[in-house]
Short mmCIF file of N, CA and C in Angstrom, two decimals:
data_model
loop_
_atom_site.label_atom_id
_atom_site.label_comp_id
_atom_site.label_asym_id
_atom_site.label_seq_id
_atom_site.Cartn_x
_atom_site.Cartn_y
_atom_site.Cartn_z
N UNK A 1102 149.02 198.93 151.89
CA UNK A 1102 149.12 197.99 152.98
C UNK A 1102 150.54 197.46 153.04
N UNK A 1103 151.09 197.44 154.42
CA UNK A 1103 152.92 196.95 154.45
C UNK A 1103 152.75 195.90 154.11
N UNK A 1104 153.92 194.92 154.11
CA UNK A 1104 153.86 193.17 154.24
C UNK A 1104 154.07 193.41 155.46
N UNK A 1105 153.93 192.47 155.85
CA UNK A 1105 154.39 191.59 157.91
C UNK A 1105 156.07 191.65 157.82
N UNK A 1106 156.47 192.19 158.58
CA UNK A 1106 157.89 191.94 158.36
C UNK A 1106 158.53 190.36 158.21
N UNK A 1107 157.73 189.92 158.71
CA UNK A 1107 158.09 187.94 159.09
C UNK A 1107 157.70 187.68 157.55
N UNK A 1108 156.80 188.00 156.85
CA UNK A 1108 156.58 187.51 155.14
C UNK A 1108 157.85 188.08 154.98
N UNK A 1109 158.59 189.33 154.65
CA UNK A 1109 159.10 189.84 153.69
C UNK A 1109 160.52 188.95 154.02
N UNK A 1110 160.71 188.82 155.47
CA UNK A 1110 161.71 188.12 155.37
C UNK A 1110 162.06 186.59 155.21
N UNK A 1111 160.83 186.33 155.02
CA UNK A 1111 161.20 185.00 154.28
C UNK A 1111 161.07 184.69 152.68
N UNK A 1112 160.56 185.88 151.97
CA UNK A 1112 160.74 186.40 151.09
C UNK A 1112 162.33 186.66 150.68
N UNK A 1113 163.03 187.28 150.74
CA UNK A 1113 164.78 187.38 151.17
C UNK A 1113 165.27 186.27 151.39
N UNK A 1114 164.66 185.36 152.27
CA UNK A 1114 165.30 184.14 152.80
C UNK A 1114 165.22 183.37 151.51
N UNK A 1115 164.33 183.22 150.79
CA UNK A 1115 163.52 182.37 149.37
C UNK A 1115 164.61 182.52 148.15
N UNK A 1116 164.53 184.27 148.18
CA UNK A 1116 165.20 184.52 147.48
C UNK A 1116 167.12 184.01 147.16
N UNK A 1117 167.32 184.68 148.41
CA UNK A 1117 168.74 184.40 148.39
C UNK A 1117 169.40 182.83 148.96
N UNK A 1118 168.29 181.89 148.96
CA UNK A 1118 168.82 180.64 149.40
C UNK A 1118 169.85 180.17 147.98
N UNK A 1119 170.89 179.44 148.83
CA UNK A 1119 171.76 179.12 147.95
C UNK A 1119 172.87 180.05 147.65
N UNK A 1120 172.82 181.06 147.81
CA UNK A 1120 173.80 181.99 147.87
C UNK A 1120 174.64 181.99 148.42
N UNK A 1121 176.39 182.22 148.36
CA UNK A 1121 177.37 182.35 149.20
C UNK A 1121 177.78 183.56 149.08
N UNK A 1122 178.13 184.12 150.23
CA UNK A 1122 178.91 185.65 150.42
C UNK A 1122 180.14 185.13 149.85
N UNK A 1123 180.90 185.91 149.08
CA UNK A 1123 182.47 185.99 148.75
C UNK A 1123 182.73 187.33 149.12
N UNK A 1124 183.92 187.50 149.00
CA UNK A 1124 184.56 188.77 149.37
C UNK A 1124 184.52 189.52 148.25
N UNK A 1125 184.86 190.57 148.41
CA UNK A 1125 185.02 191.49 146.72
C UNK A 1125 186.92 190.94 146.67
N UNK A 1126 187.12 191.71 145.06
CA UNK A 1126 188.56 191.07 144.83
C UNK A 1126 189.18 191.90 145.12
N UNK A 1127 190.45 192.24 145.17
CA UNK A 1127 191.39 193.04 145.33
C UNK A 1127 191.34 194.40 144.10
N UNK A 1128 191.83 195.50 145.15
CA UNK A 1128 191.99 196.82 144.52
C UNK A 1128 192.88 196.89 144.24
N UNK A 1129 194.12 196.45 144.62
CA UNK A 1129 195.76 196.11 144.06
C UNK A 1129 195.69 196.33 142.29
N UNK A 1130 196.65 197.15 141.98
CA UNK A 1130 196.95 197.19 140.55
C UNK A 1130 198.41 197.33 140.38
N UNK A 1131 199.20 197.30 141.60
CA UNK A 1131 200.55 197.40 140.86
C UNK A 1131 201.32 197.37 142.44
N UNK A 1132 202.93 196.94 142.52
CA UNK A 1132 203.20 196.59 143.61
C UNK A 1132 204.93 196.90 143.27
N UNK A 1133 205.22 197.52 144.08
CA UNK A 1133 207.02 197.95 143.73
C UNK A 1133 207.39 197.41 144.69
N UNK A 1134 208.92 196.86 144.45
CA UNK A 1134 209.30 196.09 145.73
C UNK A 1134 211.34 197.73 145.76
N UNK A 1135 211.29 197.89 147.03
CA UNK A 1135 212.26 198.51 147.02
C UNK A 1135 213.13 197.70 147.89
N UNK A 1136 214.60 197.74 147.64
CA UNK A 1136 215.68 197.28 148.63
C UNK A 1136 216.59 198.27 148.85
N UNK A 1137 216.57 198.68 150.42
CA UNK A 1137 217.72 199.68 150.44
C UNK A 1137 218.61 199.32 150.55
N UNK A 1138 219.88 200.14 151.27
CA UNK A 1138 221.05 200.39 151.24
C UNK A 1138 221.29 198.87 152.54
N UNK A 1139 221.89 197.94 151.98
CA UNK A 1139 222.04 197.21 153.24
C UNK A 1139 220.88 196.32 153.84
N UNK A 1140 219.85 196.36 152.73
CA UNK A 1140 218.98 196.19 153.66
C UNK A 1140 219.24 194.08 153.85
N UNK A 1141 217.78 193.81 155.15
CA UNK A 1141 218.44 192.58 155.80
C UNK A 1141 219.67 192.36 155.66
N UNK A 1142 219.96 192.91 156.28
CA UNK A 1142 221.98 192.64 156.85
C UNK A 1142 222.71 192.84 155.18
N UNK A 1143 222.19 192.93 154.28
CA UNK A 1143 223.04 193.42 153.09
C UNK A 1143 223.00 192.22 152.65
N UNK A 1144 222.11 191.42 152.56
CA UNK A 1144 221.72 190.06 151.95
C UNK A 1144 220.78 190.23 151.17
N UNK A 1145 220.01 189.30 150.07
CA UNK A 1145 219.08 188.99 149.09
C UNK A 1145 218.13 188.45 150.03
N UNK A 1146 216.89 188.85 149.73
CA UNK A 1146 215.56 188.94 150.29
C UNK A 1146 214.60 188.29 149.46
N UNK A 1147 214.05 187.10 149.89
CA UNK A 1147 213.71 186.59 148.97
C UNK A 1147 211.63 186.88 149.68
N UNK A 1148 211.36 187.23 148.10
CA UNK A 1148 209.49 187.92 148.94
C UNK A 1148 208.71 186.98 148.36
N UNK A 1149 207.59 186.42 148.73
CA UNK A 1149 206.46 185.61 148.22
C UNK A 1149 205.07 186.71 148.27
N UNK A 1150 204.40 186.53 146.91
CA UNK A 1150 203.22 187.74 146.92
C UNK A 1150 202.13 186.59 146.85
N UNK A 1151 201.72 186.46 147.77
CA UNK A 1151 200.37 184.97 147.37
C UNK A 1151 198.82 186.03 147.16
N UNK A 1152 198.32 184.98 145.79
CA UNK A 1152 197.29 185.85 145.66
C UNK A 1152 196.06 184.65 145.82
N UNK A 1153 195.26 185.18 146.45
CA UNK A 1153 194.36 184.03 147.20
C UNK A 1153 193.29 184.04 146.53
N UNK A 1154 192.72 183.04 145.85
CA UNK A 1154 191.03 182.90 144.97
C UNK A 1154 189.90 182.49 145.57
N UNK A 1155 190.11 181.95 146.86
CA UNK A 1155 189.38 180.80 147.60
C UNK A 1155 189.44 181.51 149.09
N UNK A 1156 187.79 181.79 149.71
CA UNK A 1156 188.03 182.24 150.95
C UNK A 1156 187.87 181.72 151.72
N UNK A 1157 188.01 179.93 151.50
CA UNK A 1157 188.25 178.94 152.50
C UNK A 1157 189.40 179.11 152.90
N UNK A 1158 190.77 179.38 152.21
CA UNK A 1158 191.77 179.42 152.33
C UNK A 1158 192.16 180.30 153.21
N UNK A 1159 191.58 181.58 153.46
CA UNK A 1159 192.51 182.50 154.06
C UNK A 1159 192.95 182.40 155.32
N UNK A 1160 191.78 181.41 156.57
CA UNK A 1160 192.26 180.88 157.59
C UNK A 1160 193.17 179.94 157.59
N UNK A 1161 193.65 179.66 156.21
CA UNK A 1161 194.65 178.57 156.35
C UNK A 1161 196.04 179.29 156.10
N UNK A 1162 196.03 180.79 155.51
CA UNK A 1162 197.42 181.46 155.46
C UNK A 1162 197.79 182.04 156.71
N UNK A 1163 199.83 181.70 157.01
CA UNK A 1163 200.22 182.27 158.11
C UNK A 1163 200.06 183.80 158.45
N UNK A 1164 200.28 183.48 159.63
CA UNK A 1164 200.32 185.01 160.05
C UNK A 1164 201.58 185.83 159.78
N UNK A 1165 202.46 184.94 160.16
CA UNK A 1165 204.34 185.02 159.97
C UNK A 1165 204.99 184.72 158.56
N UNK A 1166 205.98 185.54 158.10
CA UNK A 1166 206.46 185.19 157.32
C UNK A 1166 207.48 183.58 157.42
N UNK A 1167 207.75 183.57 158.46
CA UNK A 1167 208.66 182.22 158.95
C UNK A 1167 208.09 181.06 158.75
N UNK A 1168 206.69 181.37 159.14
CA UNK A 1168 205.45 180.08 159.00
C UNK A 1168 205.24 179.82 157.75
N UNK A 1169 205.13 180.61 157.03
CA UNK A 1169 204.75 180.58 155.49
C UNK A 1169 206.03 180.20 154.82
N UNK A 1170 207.23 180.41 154.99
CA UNK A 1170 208.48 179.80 154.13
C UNK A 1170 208.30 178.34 154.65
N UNK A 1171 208.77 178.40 156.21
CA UNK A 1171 208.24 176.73 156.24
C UNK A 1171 207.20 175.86 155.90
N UNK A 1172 206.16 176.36 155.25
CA UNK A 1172 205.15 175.62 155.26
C UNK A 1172 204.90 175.85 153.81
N UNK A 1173 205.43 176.74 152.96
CA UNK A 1173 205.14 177.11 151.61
C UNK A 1173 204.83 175.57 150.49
N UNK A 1174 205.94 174.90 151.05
CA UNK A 1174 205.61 173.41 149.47
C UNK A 1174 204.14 173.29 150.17
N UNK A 1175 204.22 172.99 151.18
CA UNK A 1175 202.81 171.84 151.57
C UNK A 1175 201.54 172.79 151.05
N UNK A 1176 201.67 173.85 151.55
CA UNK A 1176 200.66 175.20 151.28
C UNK A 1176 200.35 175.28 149.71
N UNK A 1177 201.20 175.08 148.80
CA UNK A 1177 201.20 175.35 147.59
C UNK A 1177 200.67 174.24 146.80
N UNK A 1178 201.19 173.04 147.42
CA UNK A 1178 200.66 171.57 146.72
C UNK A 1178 199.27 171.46 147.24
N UNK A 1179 199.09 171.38 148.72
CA UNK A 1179 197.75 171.72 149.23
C UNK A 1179 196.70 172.54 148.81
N UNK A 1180 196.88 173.64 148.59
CA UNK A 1180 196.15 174.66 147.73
C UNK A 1180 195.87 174.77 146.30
N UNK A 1181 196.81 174.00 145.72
CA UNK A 1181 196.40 173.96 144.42
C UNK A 1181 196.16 175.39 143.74
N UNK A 1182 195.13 175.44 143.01
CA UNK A 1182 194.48 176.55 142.07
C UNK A 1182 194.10 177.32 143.23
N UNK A 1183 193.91 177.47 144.33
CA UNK A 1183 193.14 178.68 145.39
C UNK A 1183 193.95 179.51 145.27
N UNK A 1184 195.38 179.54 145.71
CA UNK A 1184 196.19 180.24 145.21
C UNK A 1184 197.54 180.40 144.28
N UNK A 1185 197.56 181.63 144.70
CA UNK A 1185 198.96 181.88 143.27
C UNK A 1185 200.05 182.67 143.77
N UNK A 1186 201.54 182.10 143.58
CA UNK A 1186 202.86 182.76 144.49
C UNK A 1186 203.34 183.13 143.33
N UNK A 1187 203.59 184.61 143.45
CA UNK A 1187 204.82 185.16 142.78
C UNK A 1187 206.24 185.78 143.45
N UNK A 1188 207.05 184.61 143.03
CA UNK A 1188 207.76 184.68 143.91
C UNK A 1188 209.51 185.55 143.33
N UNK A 1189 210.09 186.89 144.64
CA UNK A 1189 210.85 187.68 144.07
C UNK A 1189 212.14 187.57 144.97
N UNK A 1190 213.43 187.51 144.43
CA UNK A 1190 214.23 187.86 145.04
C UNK A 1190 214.75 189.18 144.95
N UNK A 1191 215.65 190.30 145.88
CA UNK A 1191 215.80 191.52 145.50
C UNK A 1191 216.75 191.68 147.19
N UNK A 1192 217.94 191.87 146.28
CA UNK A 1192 218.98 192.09 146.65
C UNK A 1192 219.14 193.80 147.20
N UNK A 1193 219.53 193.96 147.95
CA UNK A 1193 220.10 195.20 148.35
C UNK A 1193 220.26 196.76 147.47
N UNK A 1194 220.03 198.04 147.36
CA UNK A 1194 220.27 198.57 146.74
C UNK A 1194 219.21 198.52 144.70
N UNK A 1195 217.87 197.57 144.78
CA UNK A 1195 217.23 197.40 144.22
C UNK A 1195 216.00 198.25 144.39
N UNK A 1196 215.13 198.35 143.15
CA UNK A 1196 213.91 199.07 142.82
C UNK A 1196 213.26 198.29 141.70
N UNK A 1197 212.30 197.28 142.03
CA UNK A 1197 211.43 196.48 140.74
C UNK A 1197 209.84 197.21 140.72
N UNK A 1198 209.19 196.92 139.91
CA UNK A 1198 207.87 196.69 139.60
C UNK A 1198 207.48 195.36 139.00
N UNK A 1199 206.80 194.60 139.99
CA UNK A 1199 206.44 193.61 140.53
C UNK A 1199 205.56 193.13 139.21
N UNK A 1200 205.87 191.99 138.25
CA UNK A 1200 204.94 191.65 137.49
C UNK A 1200 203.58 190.70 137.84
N UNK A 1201 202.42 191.93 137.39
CA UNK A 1201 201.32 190.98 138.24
C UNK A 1201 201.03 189.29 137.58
N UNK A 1202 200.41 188.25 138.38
CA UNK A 1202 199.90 187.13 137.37
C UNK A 1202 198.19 187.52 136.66
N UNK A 1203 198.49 186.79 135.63
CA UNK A 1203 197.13 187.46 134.97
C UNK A 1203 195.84 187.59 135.36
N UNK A 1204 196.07 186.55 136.40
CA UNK A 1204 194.33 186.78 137.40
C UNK A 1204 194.17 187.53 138.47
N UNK A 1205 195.26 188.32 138.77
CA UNK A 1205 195.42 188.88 139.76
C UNK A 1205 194.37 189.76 140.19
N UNK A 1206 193.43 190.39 139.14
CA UNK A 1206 191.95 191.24 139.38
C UNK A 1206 191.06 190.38 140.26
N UNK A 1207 190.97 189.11 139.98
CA UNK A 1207 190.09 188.37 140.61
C UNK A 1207 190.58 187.67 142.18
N UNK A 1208 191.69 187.87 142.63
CA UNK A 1208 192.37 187.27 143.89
C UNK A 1208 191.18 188.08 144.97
N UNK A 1209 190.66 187.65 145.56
CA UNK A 1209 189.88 187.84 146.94
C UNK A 1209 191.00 188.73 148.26
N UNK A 1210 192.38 188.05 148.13
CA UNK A 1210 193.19 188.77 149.01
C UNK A 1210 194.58 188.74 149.03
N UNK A 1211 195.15 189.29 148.97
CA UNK A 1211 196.96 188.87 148.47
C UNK A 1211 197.64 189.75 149.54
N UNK A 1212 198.49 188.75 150.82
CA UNK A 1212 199.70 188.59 150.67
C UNK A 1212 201.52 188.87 150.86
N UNK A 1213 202.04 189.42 151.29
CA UNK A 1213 203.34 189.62 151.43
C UNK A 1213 203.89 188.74 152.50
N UNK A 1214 204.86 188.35 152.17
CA UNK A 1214 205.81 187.55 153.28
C UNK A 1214 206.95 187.48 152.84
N UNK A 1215 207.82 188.37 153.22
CA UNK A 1215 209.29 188.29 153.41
C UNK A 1215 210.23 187.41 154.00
N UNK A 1216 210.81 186.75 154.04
CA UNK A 1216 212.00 186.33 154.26
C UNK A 1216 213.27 186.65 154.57
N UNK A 1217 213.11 186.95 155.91
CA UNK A 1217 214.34 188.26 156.40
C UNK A 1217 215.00 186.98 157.54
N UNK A 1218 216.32 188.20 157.44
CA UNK A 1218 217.16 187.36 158.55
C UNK A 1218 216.69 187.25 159.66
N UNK A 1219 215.85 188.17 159.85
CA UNK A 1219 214.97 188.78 161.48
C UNK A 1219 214.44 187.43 161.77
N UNK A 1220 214.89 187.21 163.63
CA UNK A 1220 214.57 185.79 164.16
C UNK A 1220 212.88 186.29 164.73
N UNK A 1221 212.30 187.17 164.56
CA UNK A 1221 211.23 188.24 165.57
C UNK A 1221 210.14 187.67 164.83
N UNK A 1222 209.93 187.22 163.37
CA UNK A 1222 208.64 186.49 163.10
C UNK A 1222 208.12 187.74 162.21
N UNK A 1223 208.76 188.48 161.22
CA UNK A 1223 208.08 189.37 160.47
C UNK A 1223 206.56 188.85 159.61
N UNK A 1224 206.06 189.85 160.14
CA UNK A 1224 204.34 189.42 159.85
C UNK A 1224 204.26 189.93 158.83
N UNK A 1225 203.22 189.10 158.13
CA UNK A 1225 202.93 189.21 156.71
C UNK A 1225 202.02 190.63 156.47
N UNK A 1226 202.31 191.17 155.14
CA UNK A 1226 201.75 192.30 154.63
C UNK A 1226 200.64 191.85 153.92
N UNK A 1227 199.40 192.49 154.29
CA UNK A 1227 198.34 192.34 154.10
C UNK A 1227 197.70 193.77 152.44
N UNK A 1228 198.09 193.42 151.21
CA UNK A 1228 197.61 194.17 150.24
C UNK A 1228 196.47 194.58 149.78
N UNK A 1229 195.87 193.27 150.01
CA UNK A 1229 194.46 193.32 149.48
C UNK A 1229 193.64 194.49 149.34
N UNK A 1230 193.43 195.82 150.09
CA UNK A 1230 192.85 196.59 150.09
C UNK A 1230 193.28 198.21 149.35
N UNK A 1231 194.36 197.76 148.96
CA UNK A 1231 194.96 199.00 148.78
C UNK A 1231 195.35 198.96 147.18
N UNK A 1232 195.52 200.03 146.16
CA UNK A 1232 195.75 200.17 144.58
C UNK A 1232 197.39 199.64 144.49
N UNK A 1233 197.88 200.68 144.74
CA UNK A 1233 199.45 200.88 144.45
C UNK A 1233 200.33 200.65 146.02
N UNK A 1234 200.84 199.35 146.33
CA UNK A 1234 201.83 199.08 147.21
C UNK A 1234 203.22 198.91 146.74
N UNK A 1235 203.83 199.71 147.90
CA UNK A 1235 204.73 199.79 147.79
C UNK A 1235 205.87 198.51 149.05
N UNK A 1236 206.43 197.57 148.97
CA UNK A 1236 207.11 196.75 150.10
C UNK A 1236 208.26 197.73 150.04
N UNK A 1237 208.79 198.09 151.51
CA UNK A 1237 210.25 197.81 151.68
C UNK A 1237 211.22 197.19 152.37
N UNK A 1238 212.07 196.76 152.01
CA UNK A 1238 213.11 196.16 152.90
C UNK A 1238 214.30 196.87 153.08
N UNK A 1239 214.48 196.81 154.45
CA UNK A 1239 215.23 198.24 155.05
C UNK A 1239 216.47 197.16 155.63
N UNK A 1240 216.85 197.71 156.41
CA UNK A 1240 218.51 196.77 157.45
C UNK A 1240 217.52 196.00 158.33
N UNK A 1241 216.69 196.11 159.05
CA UNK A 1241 215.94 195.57 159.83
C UNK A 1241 214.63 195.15 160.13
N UNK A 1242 213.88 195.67 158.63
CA UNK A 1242 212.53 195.36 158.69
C UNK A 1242 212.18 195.76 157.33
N UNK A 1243 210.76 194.99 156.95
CA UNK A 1243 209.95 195.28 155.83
C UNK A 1243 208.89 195.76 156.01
N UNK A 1244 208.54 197.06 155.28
CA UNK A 1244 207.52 197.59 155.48
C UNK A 1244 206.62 198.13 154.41
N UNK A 1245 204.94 198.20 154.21
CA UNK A 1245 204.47 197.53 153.29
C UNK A 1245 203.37 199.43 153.54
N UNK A 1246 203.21 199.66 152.74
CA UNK A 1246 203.03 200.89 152.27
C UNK A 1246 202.20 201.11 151.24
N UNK A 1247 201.14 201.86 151.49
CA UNK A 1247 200.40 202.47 150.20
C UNK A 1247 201.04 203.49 149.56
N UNK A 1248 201.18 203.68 148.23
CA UNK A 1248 201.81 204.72 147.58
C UNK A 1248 201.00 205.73 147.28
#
């Protein structure tokens, strides 16, 4: 004999009361930052990798990298423990591997925002989904790459 579909689902409902959806964490395991020849006008590039714990937060991160430098203290004091900035400078003619922070397995979503001379509003690189990223910063743009 079936159940009633209307029992079973309040069965489910019983069950899973109290429950919150979270996101899964990040697949990210490693992140190279390259600087080419010249790149942003042949200036130091300064990158923020925010790694996000809290998925209240993520409507509260910019879209723009411009938004996020300006708004970074308040964002950071505001946020507290939700998230975590690792923050890189990388000059022209550079090749790092990005040291992760130790919770970085558990971040829900992380992150890129460059700091380029570009007045155009370079939008933030979105990692979260991907193992091995690669950022680059070129003469005129940063671009964020699965390896």
């Amino acid at each position: 004999m079936r159940a009633a579909p209307a029992a079973m689902l309040a069965a489910l409902l019983a069950i899973t009361a109290g429950c919150t959806a979270t996101a899964p964490p990040t697949a990210l395991k490693s992140i190279t930052l390259v600087a080419e020849v010249k790149a942003n006008g042949n200036t130091a590039t300064e990158l923020d990798i925010v790694f996000i714990y809290d998925s209240k937060v993520l409507d509260m991160m910019p879209q723009l990298a411009s938004d996020w430098f300006a708004r970074k203290d308040a964002l950071m004091k505001g946020l507290a423990t939700a998230i975590e900035v690792v923050s890189q400078g990388m000059p022209p003619m550079k090749v790092l591997a990005l040291p992760l922070p130790k919770d970085y397995a558990r971040a829900i979503a992380v992150y890129g925002y460059a700091n380029t001379l570009s007045t155009d509003g370079q939008p933030r690189c979105d990692l979260t989904p991907y193992q091995q990223m690669a950022l680059w910063i070129t003469p005129d743009s940063v671009i964020c790459t699965n390896q």
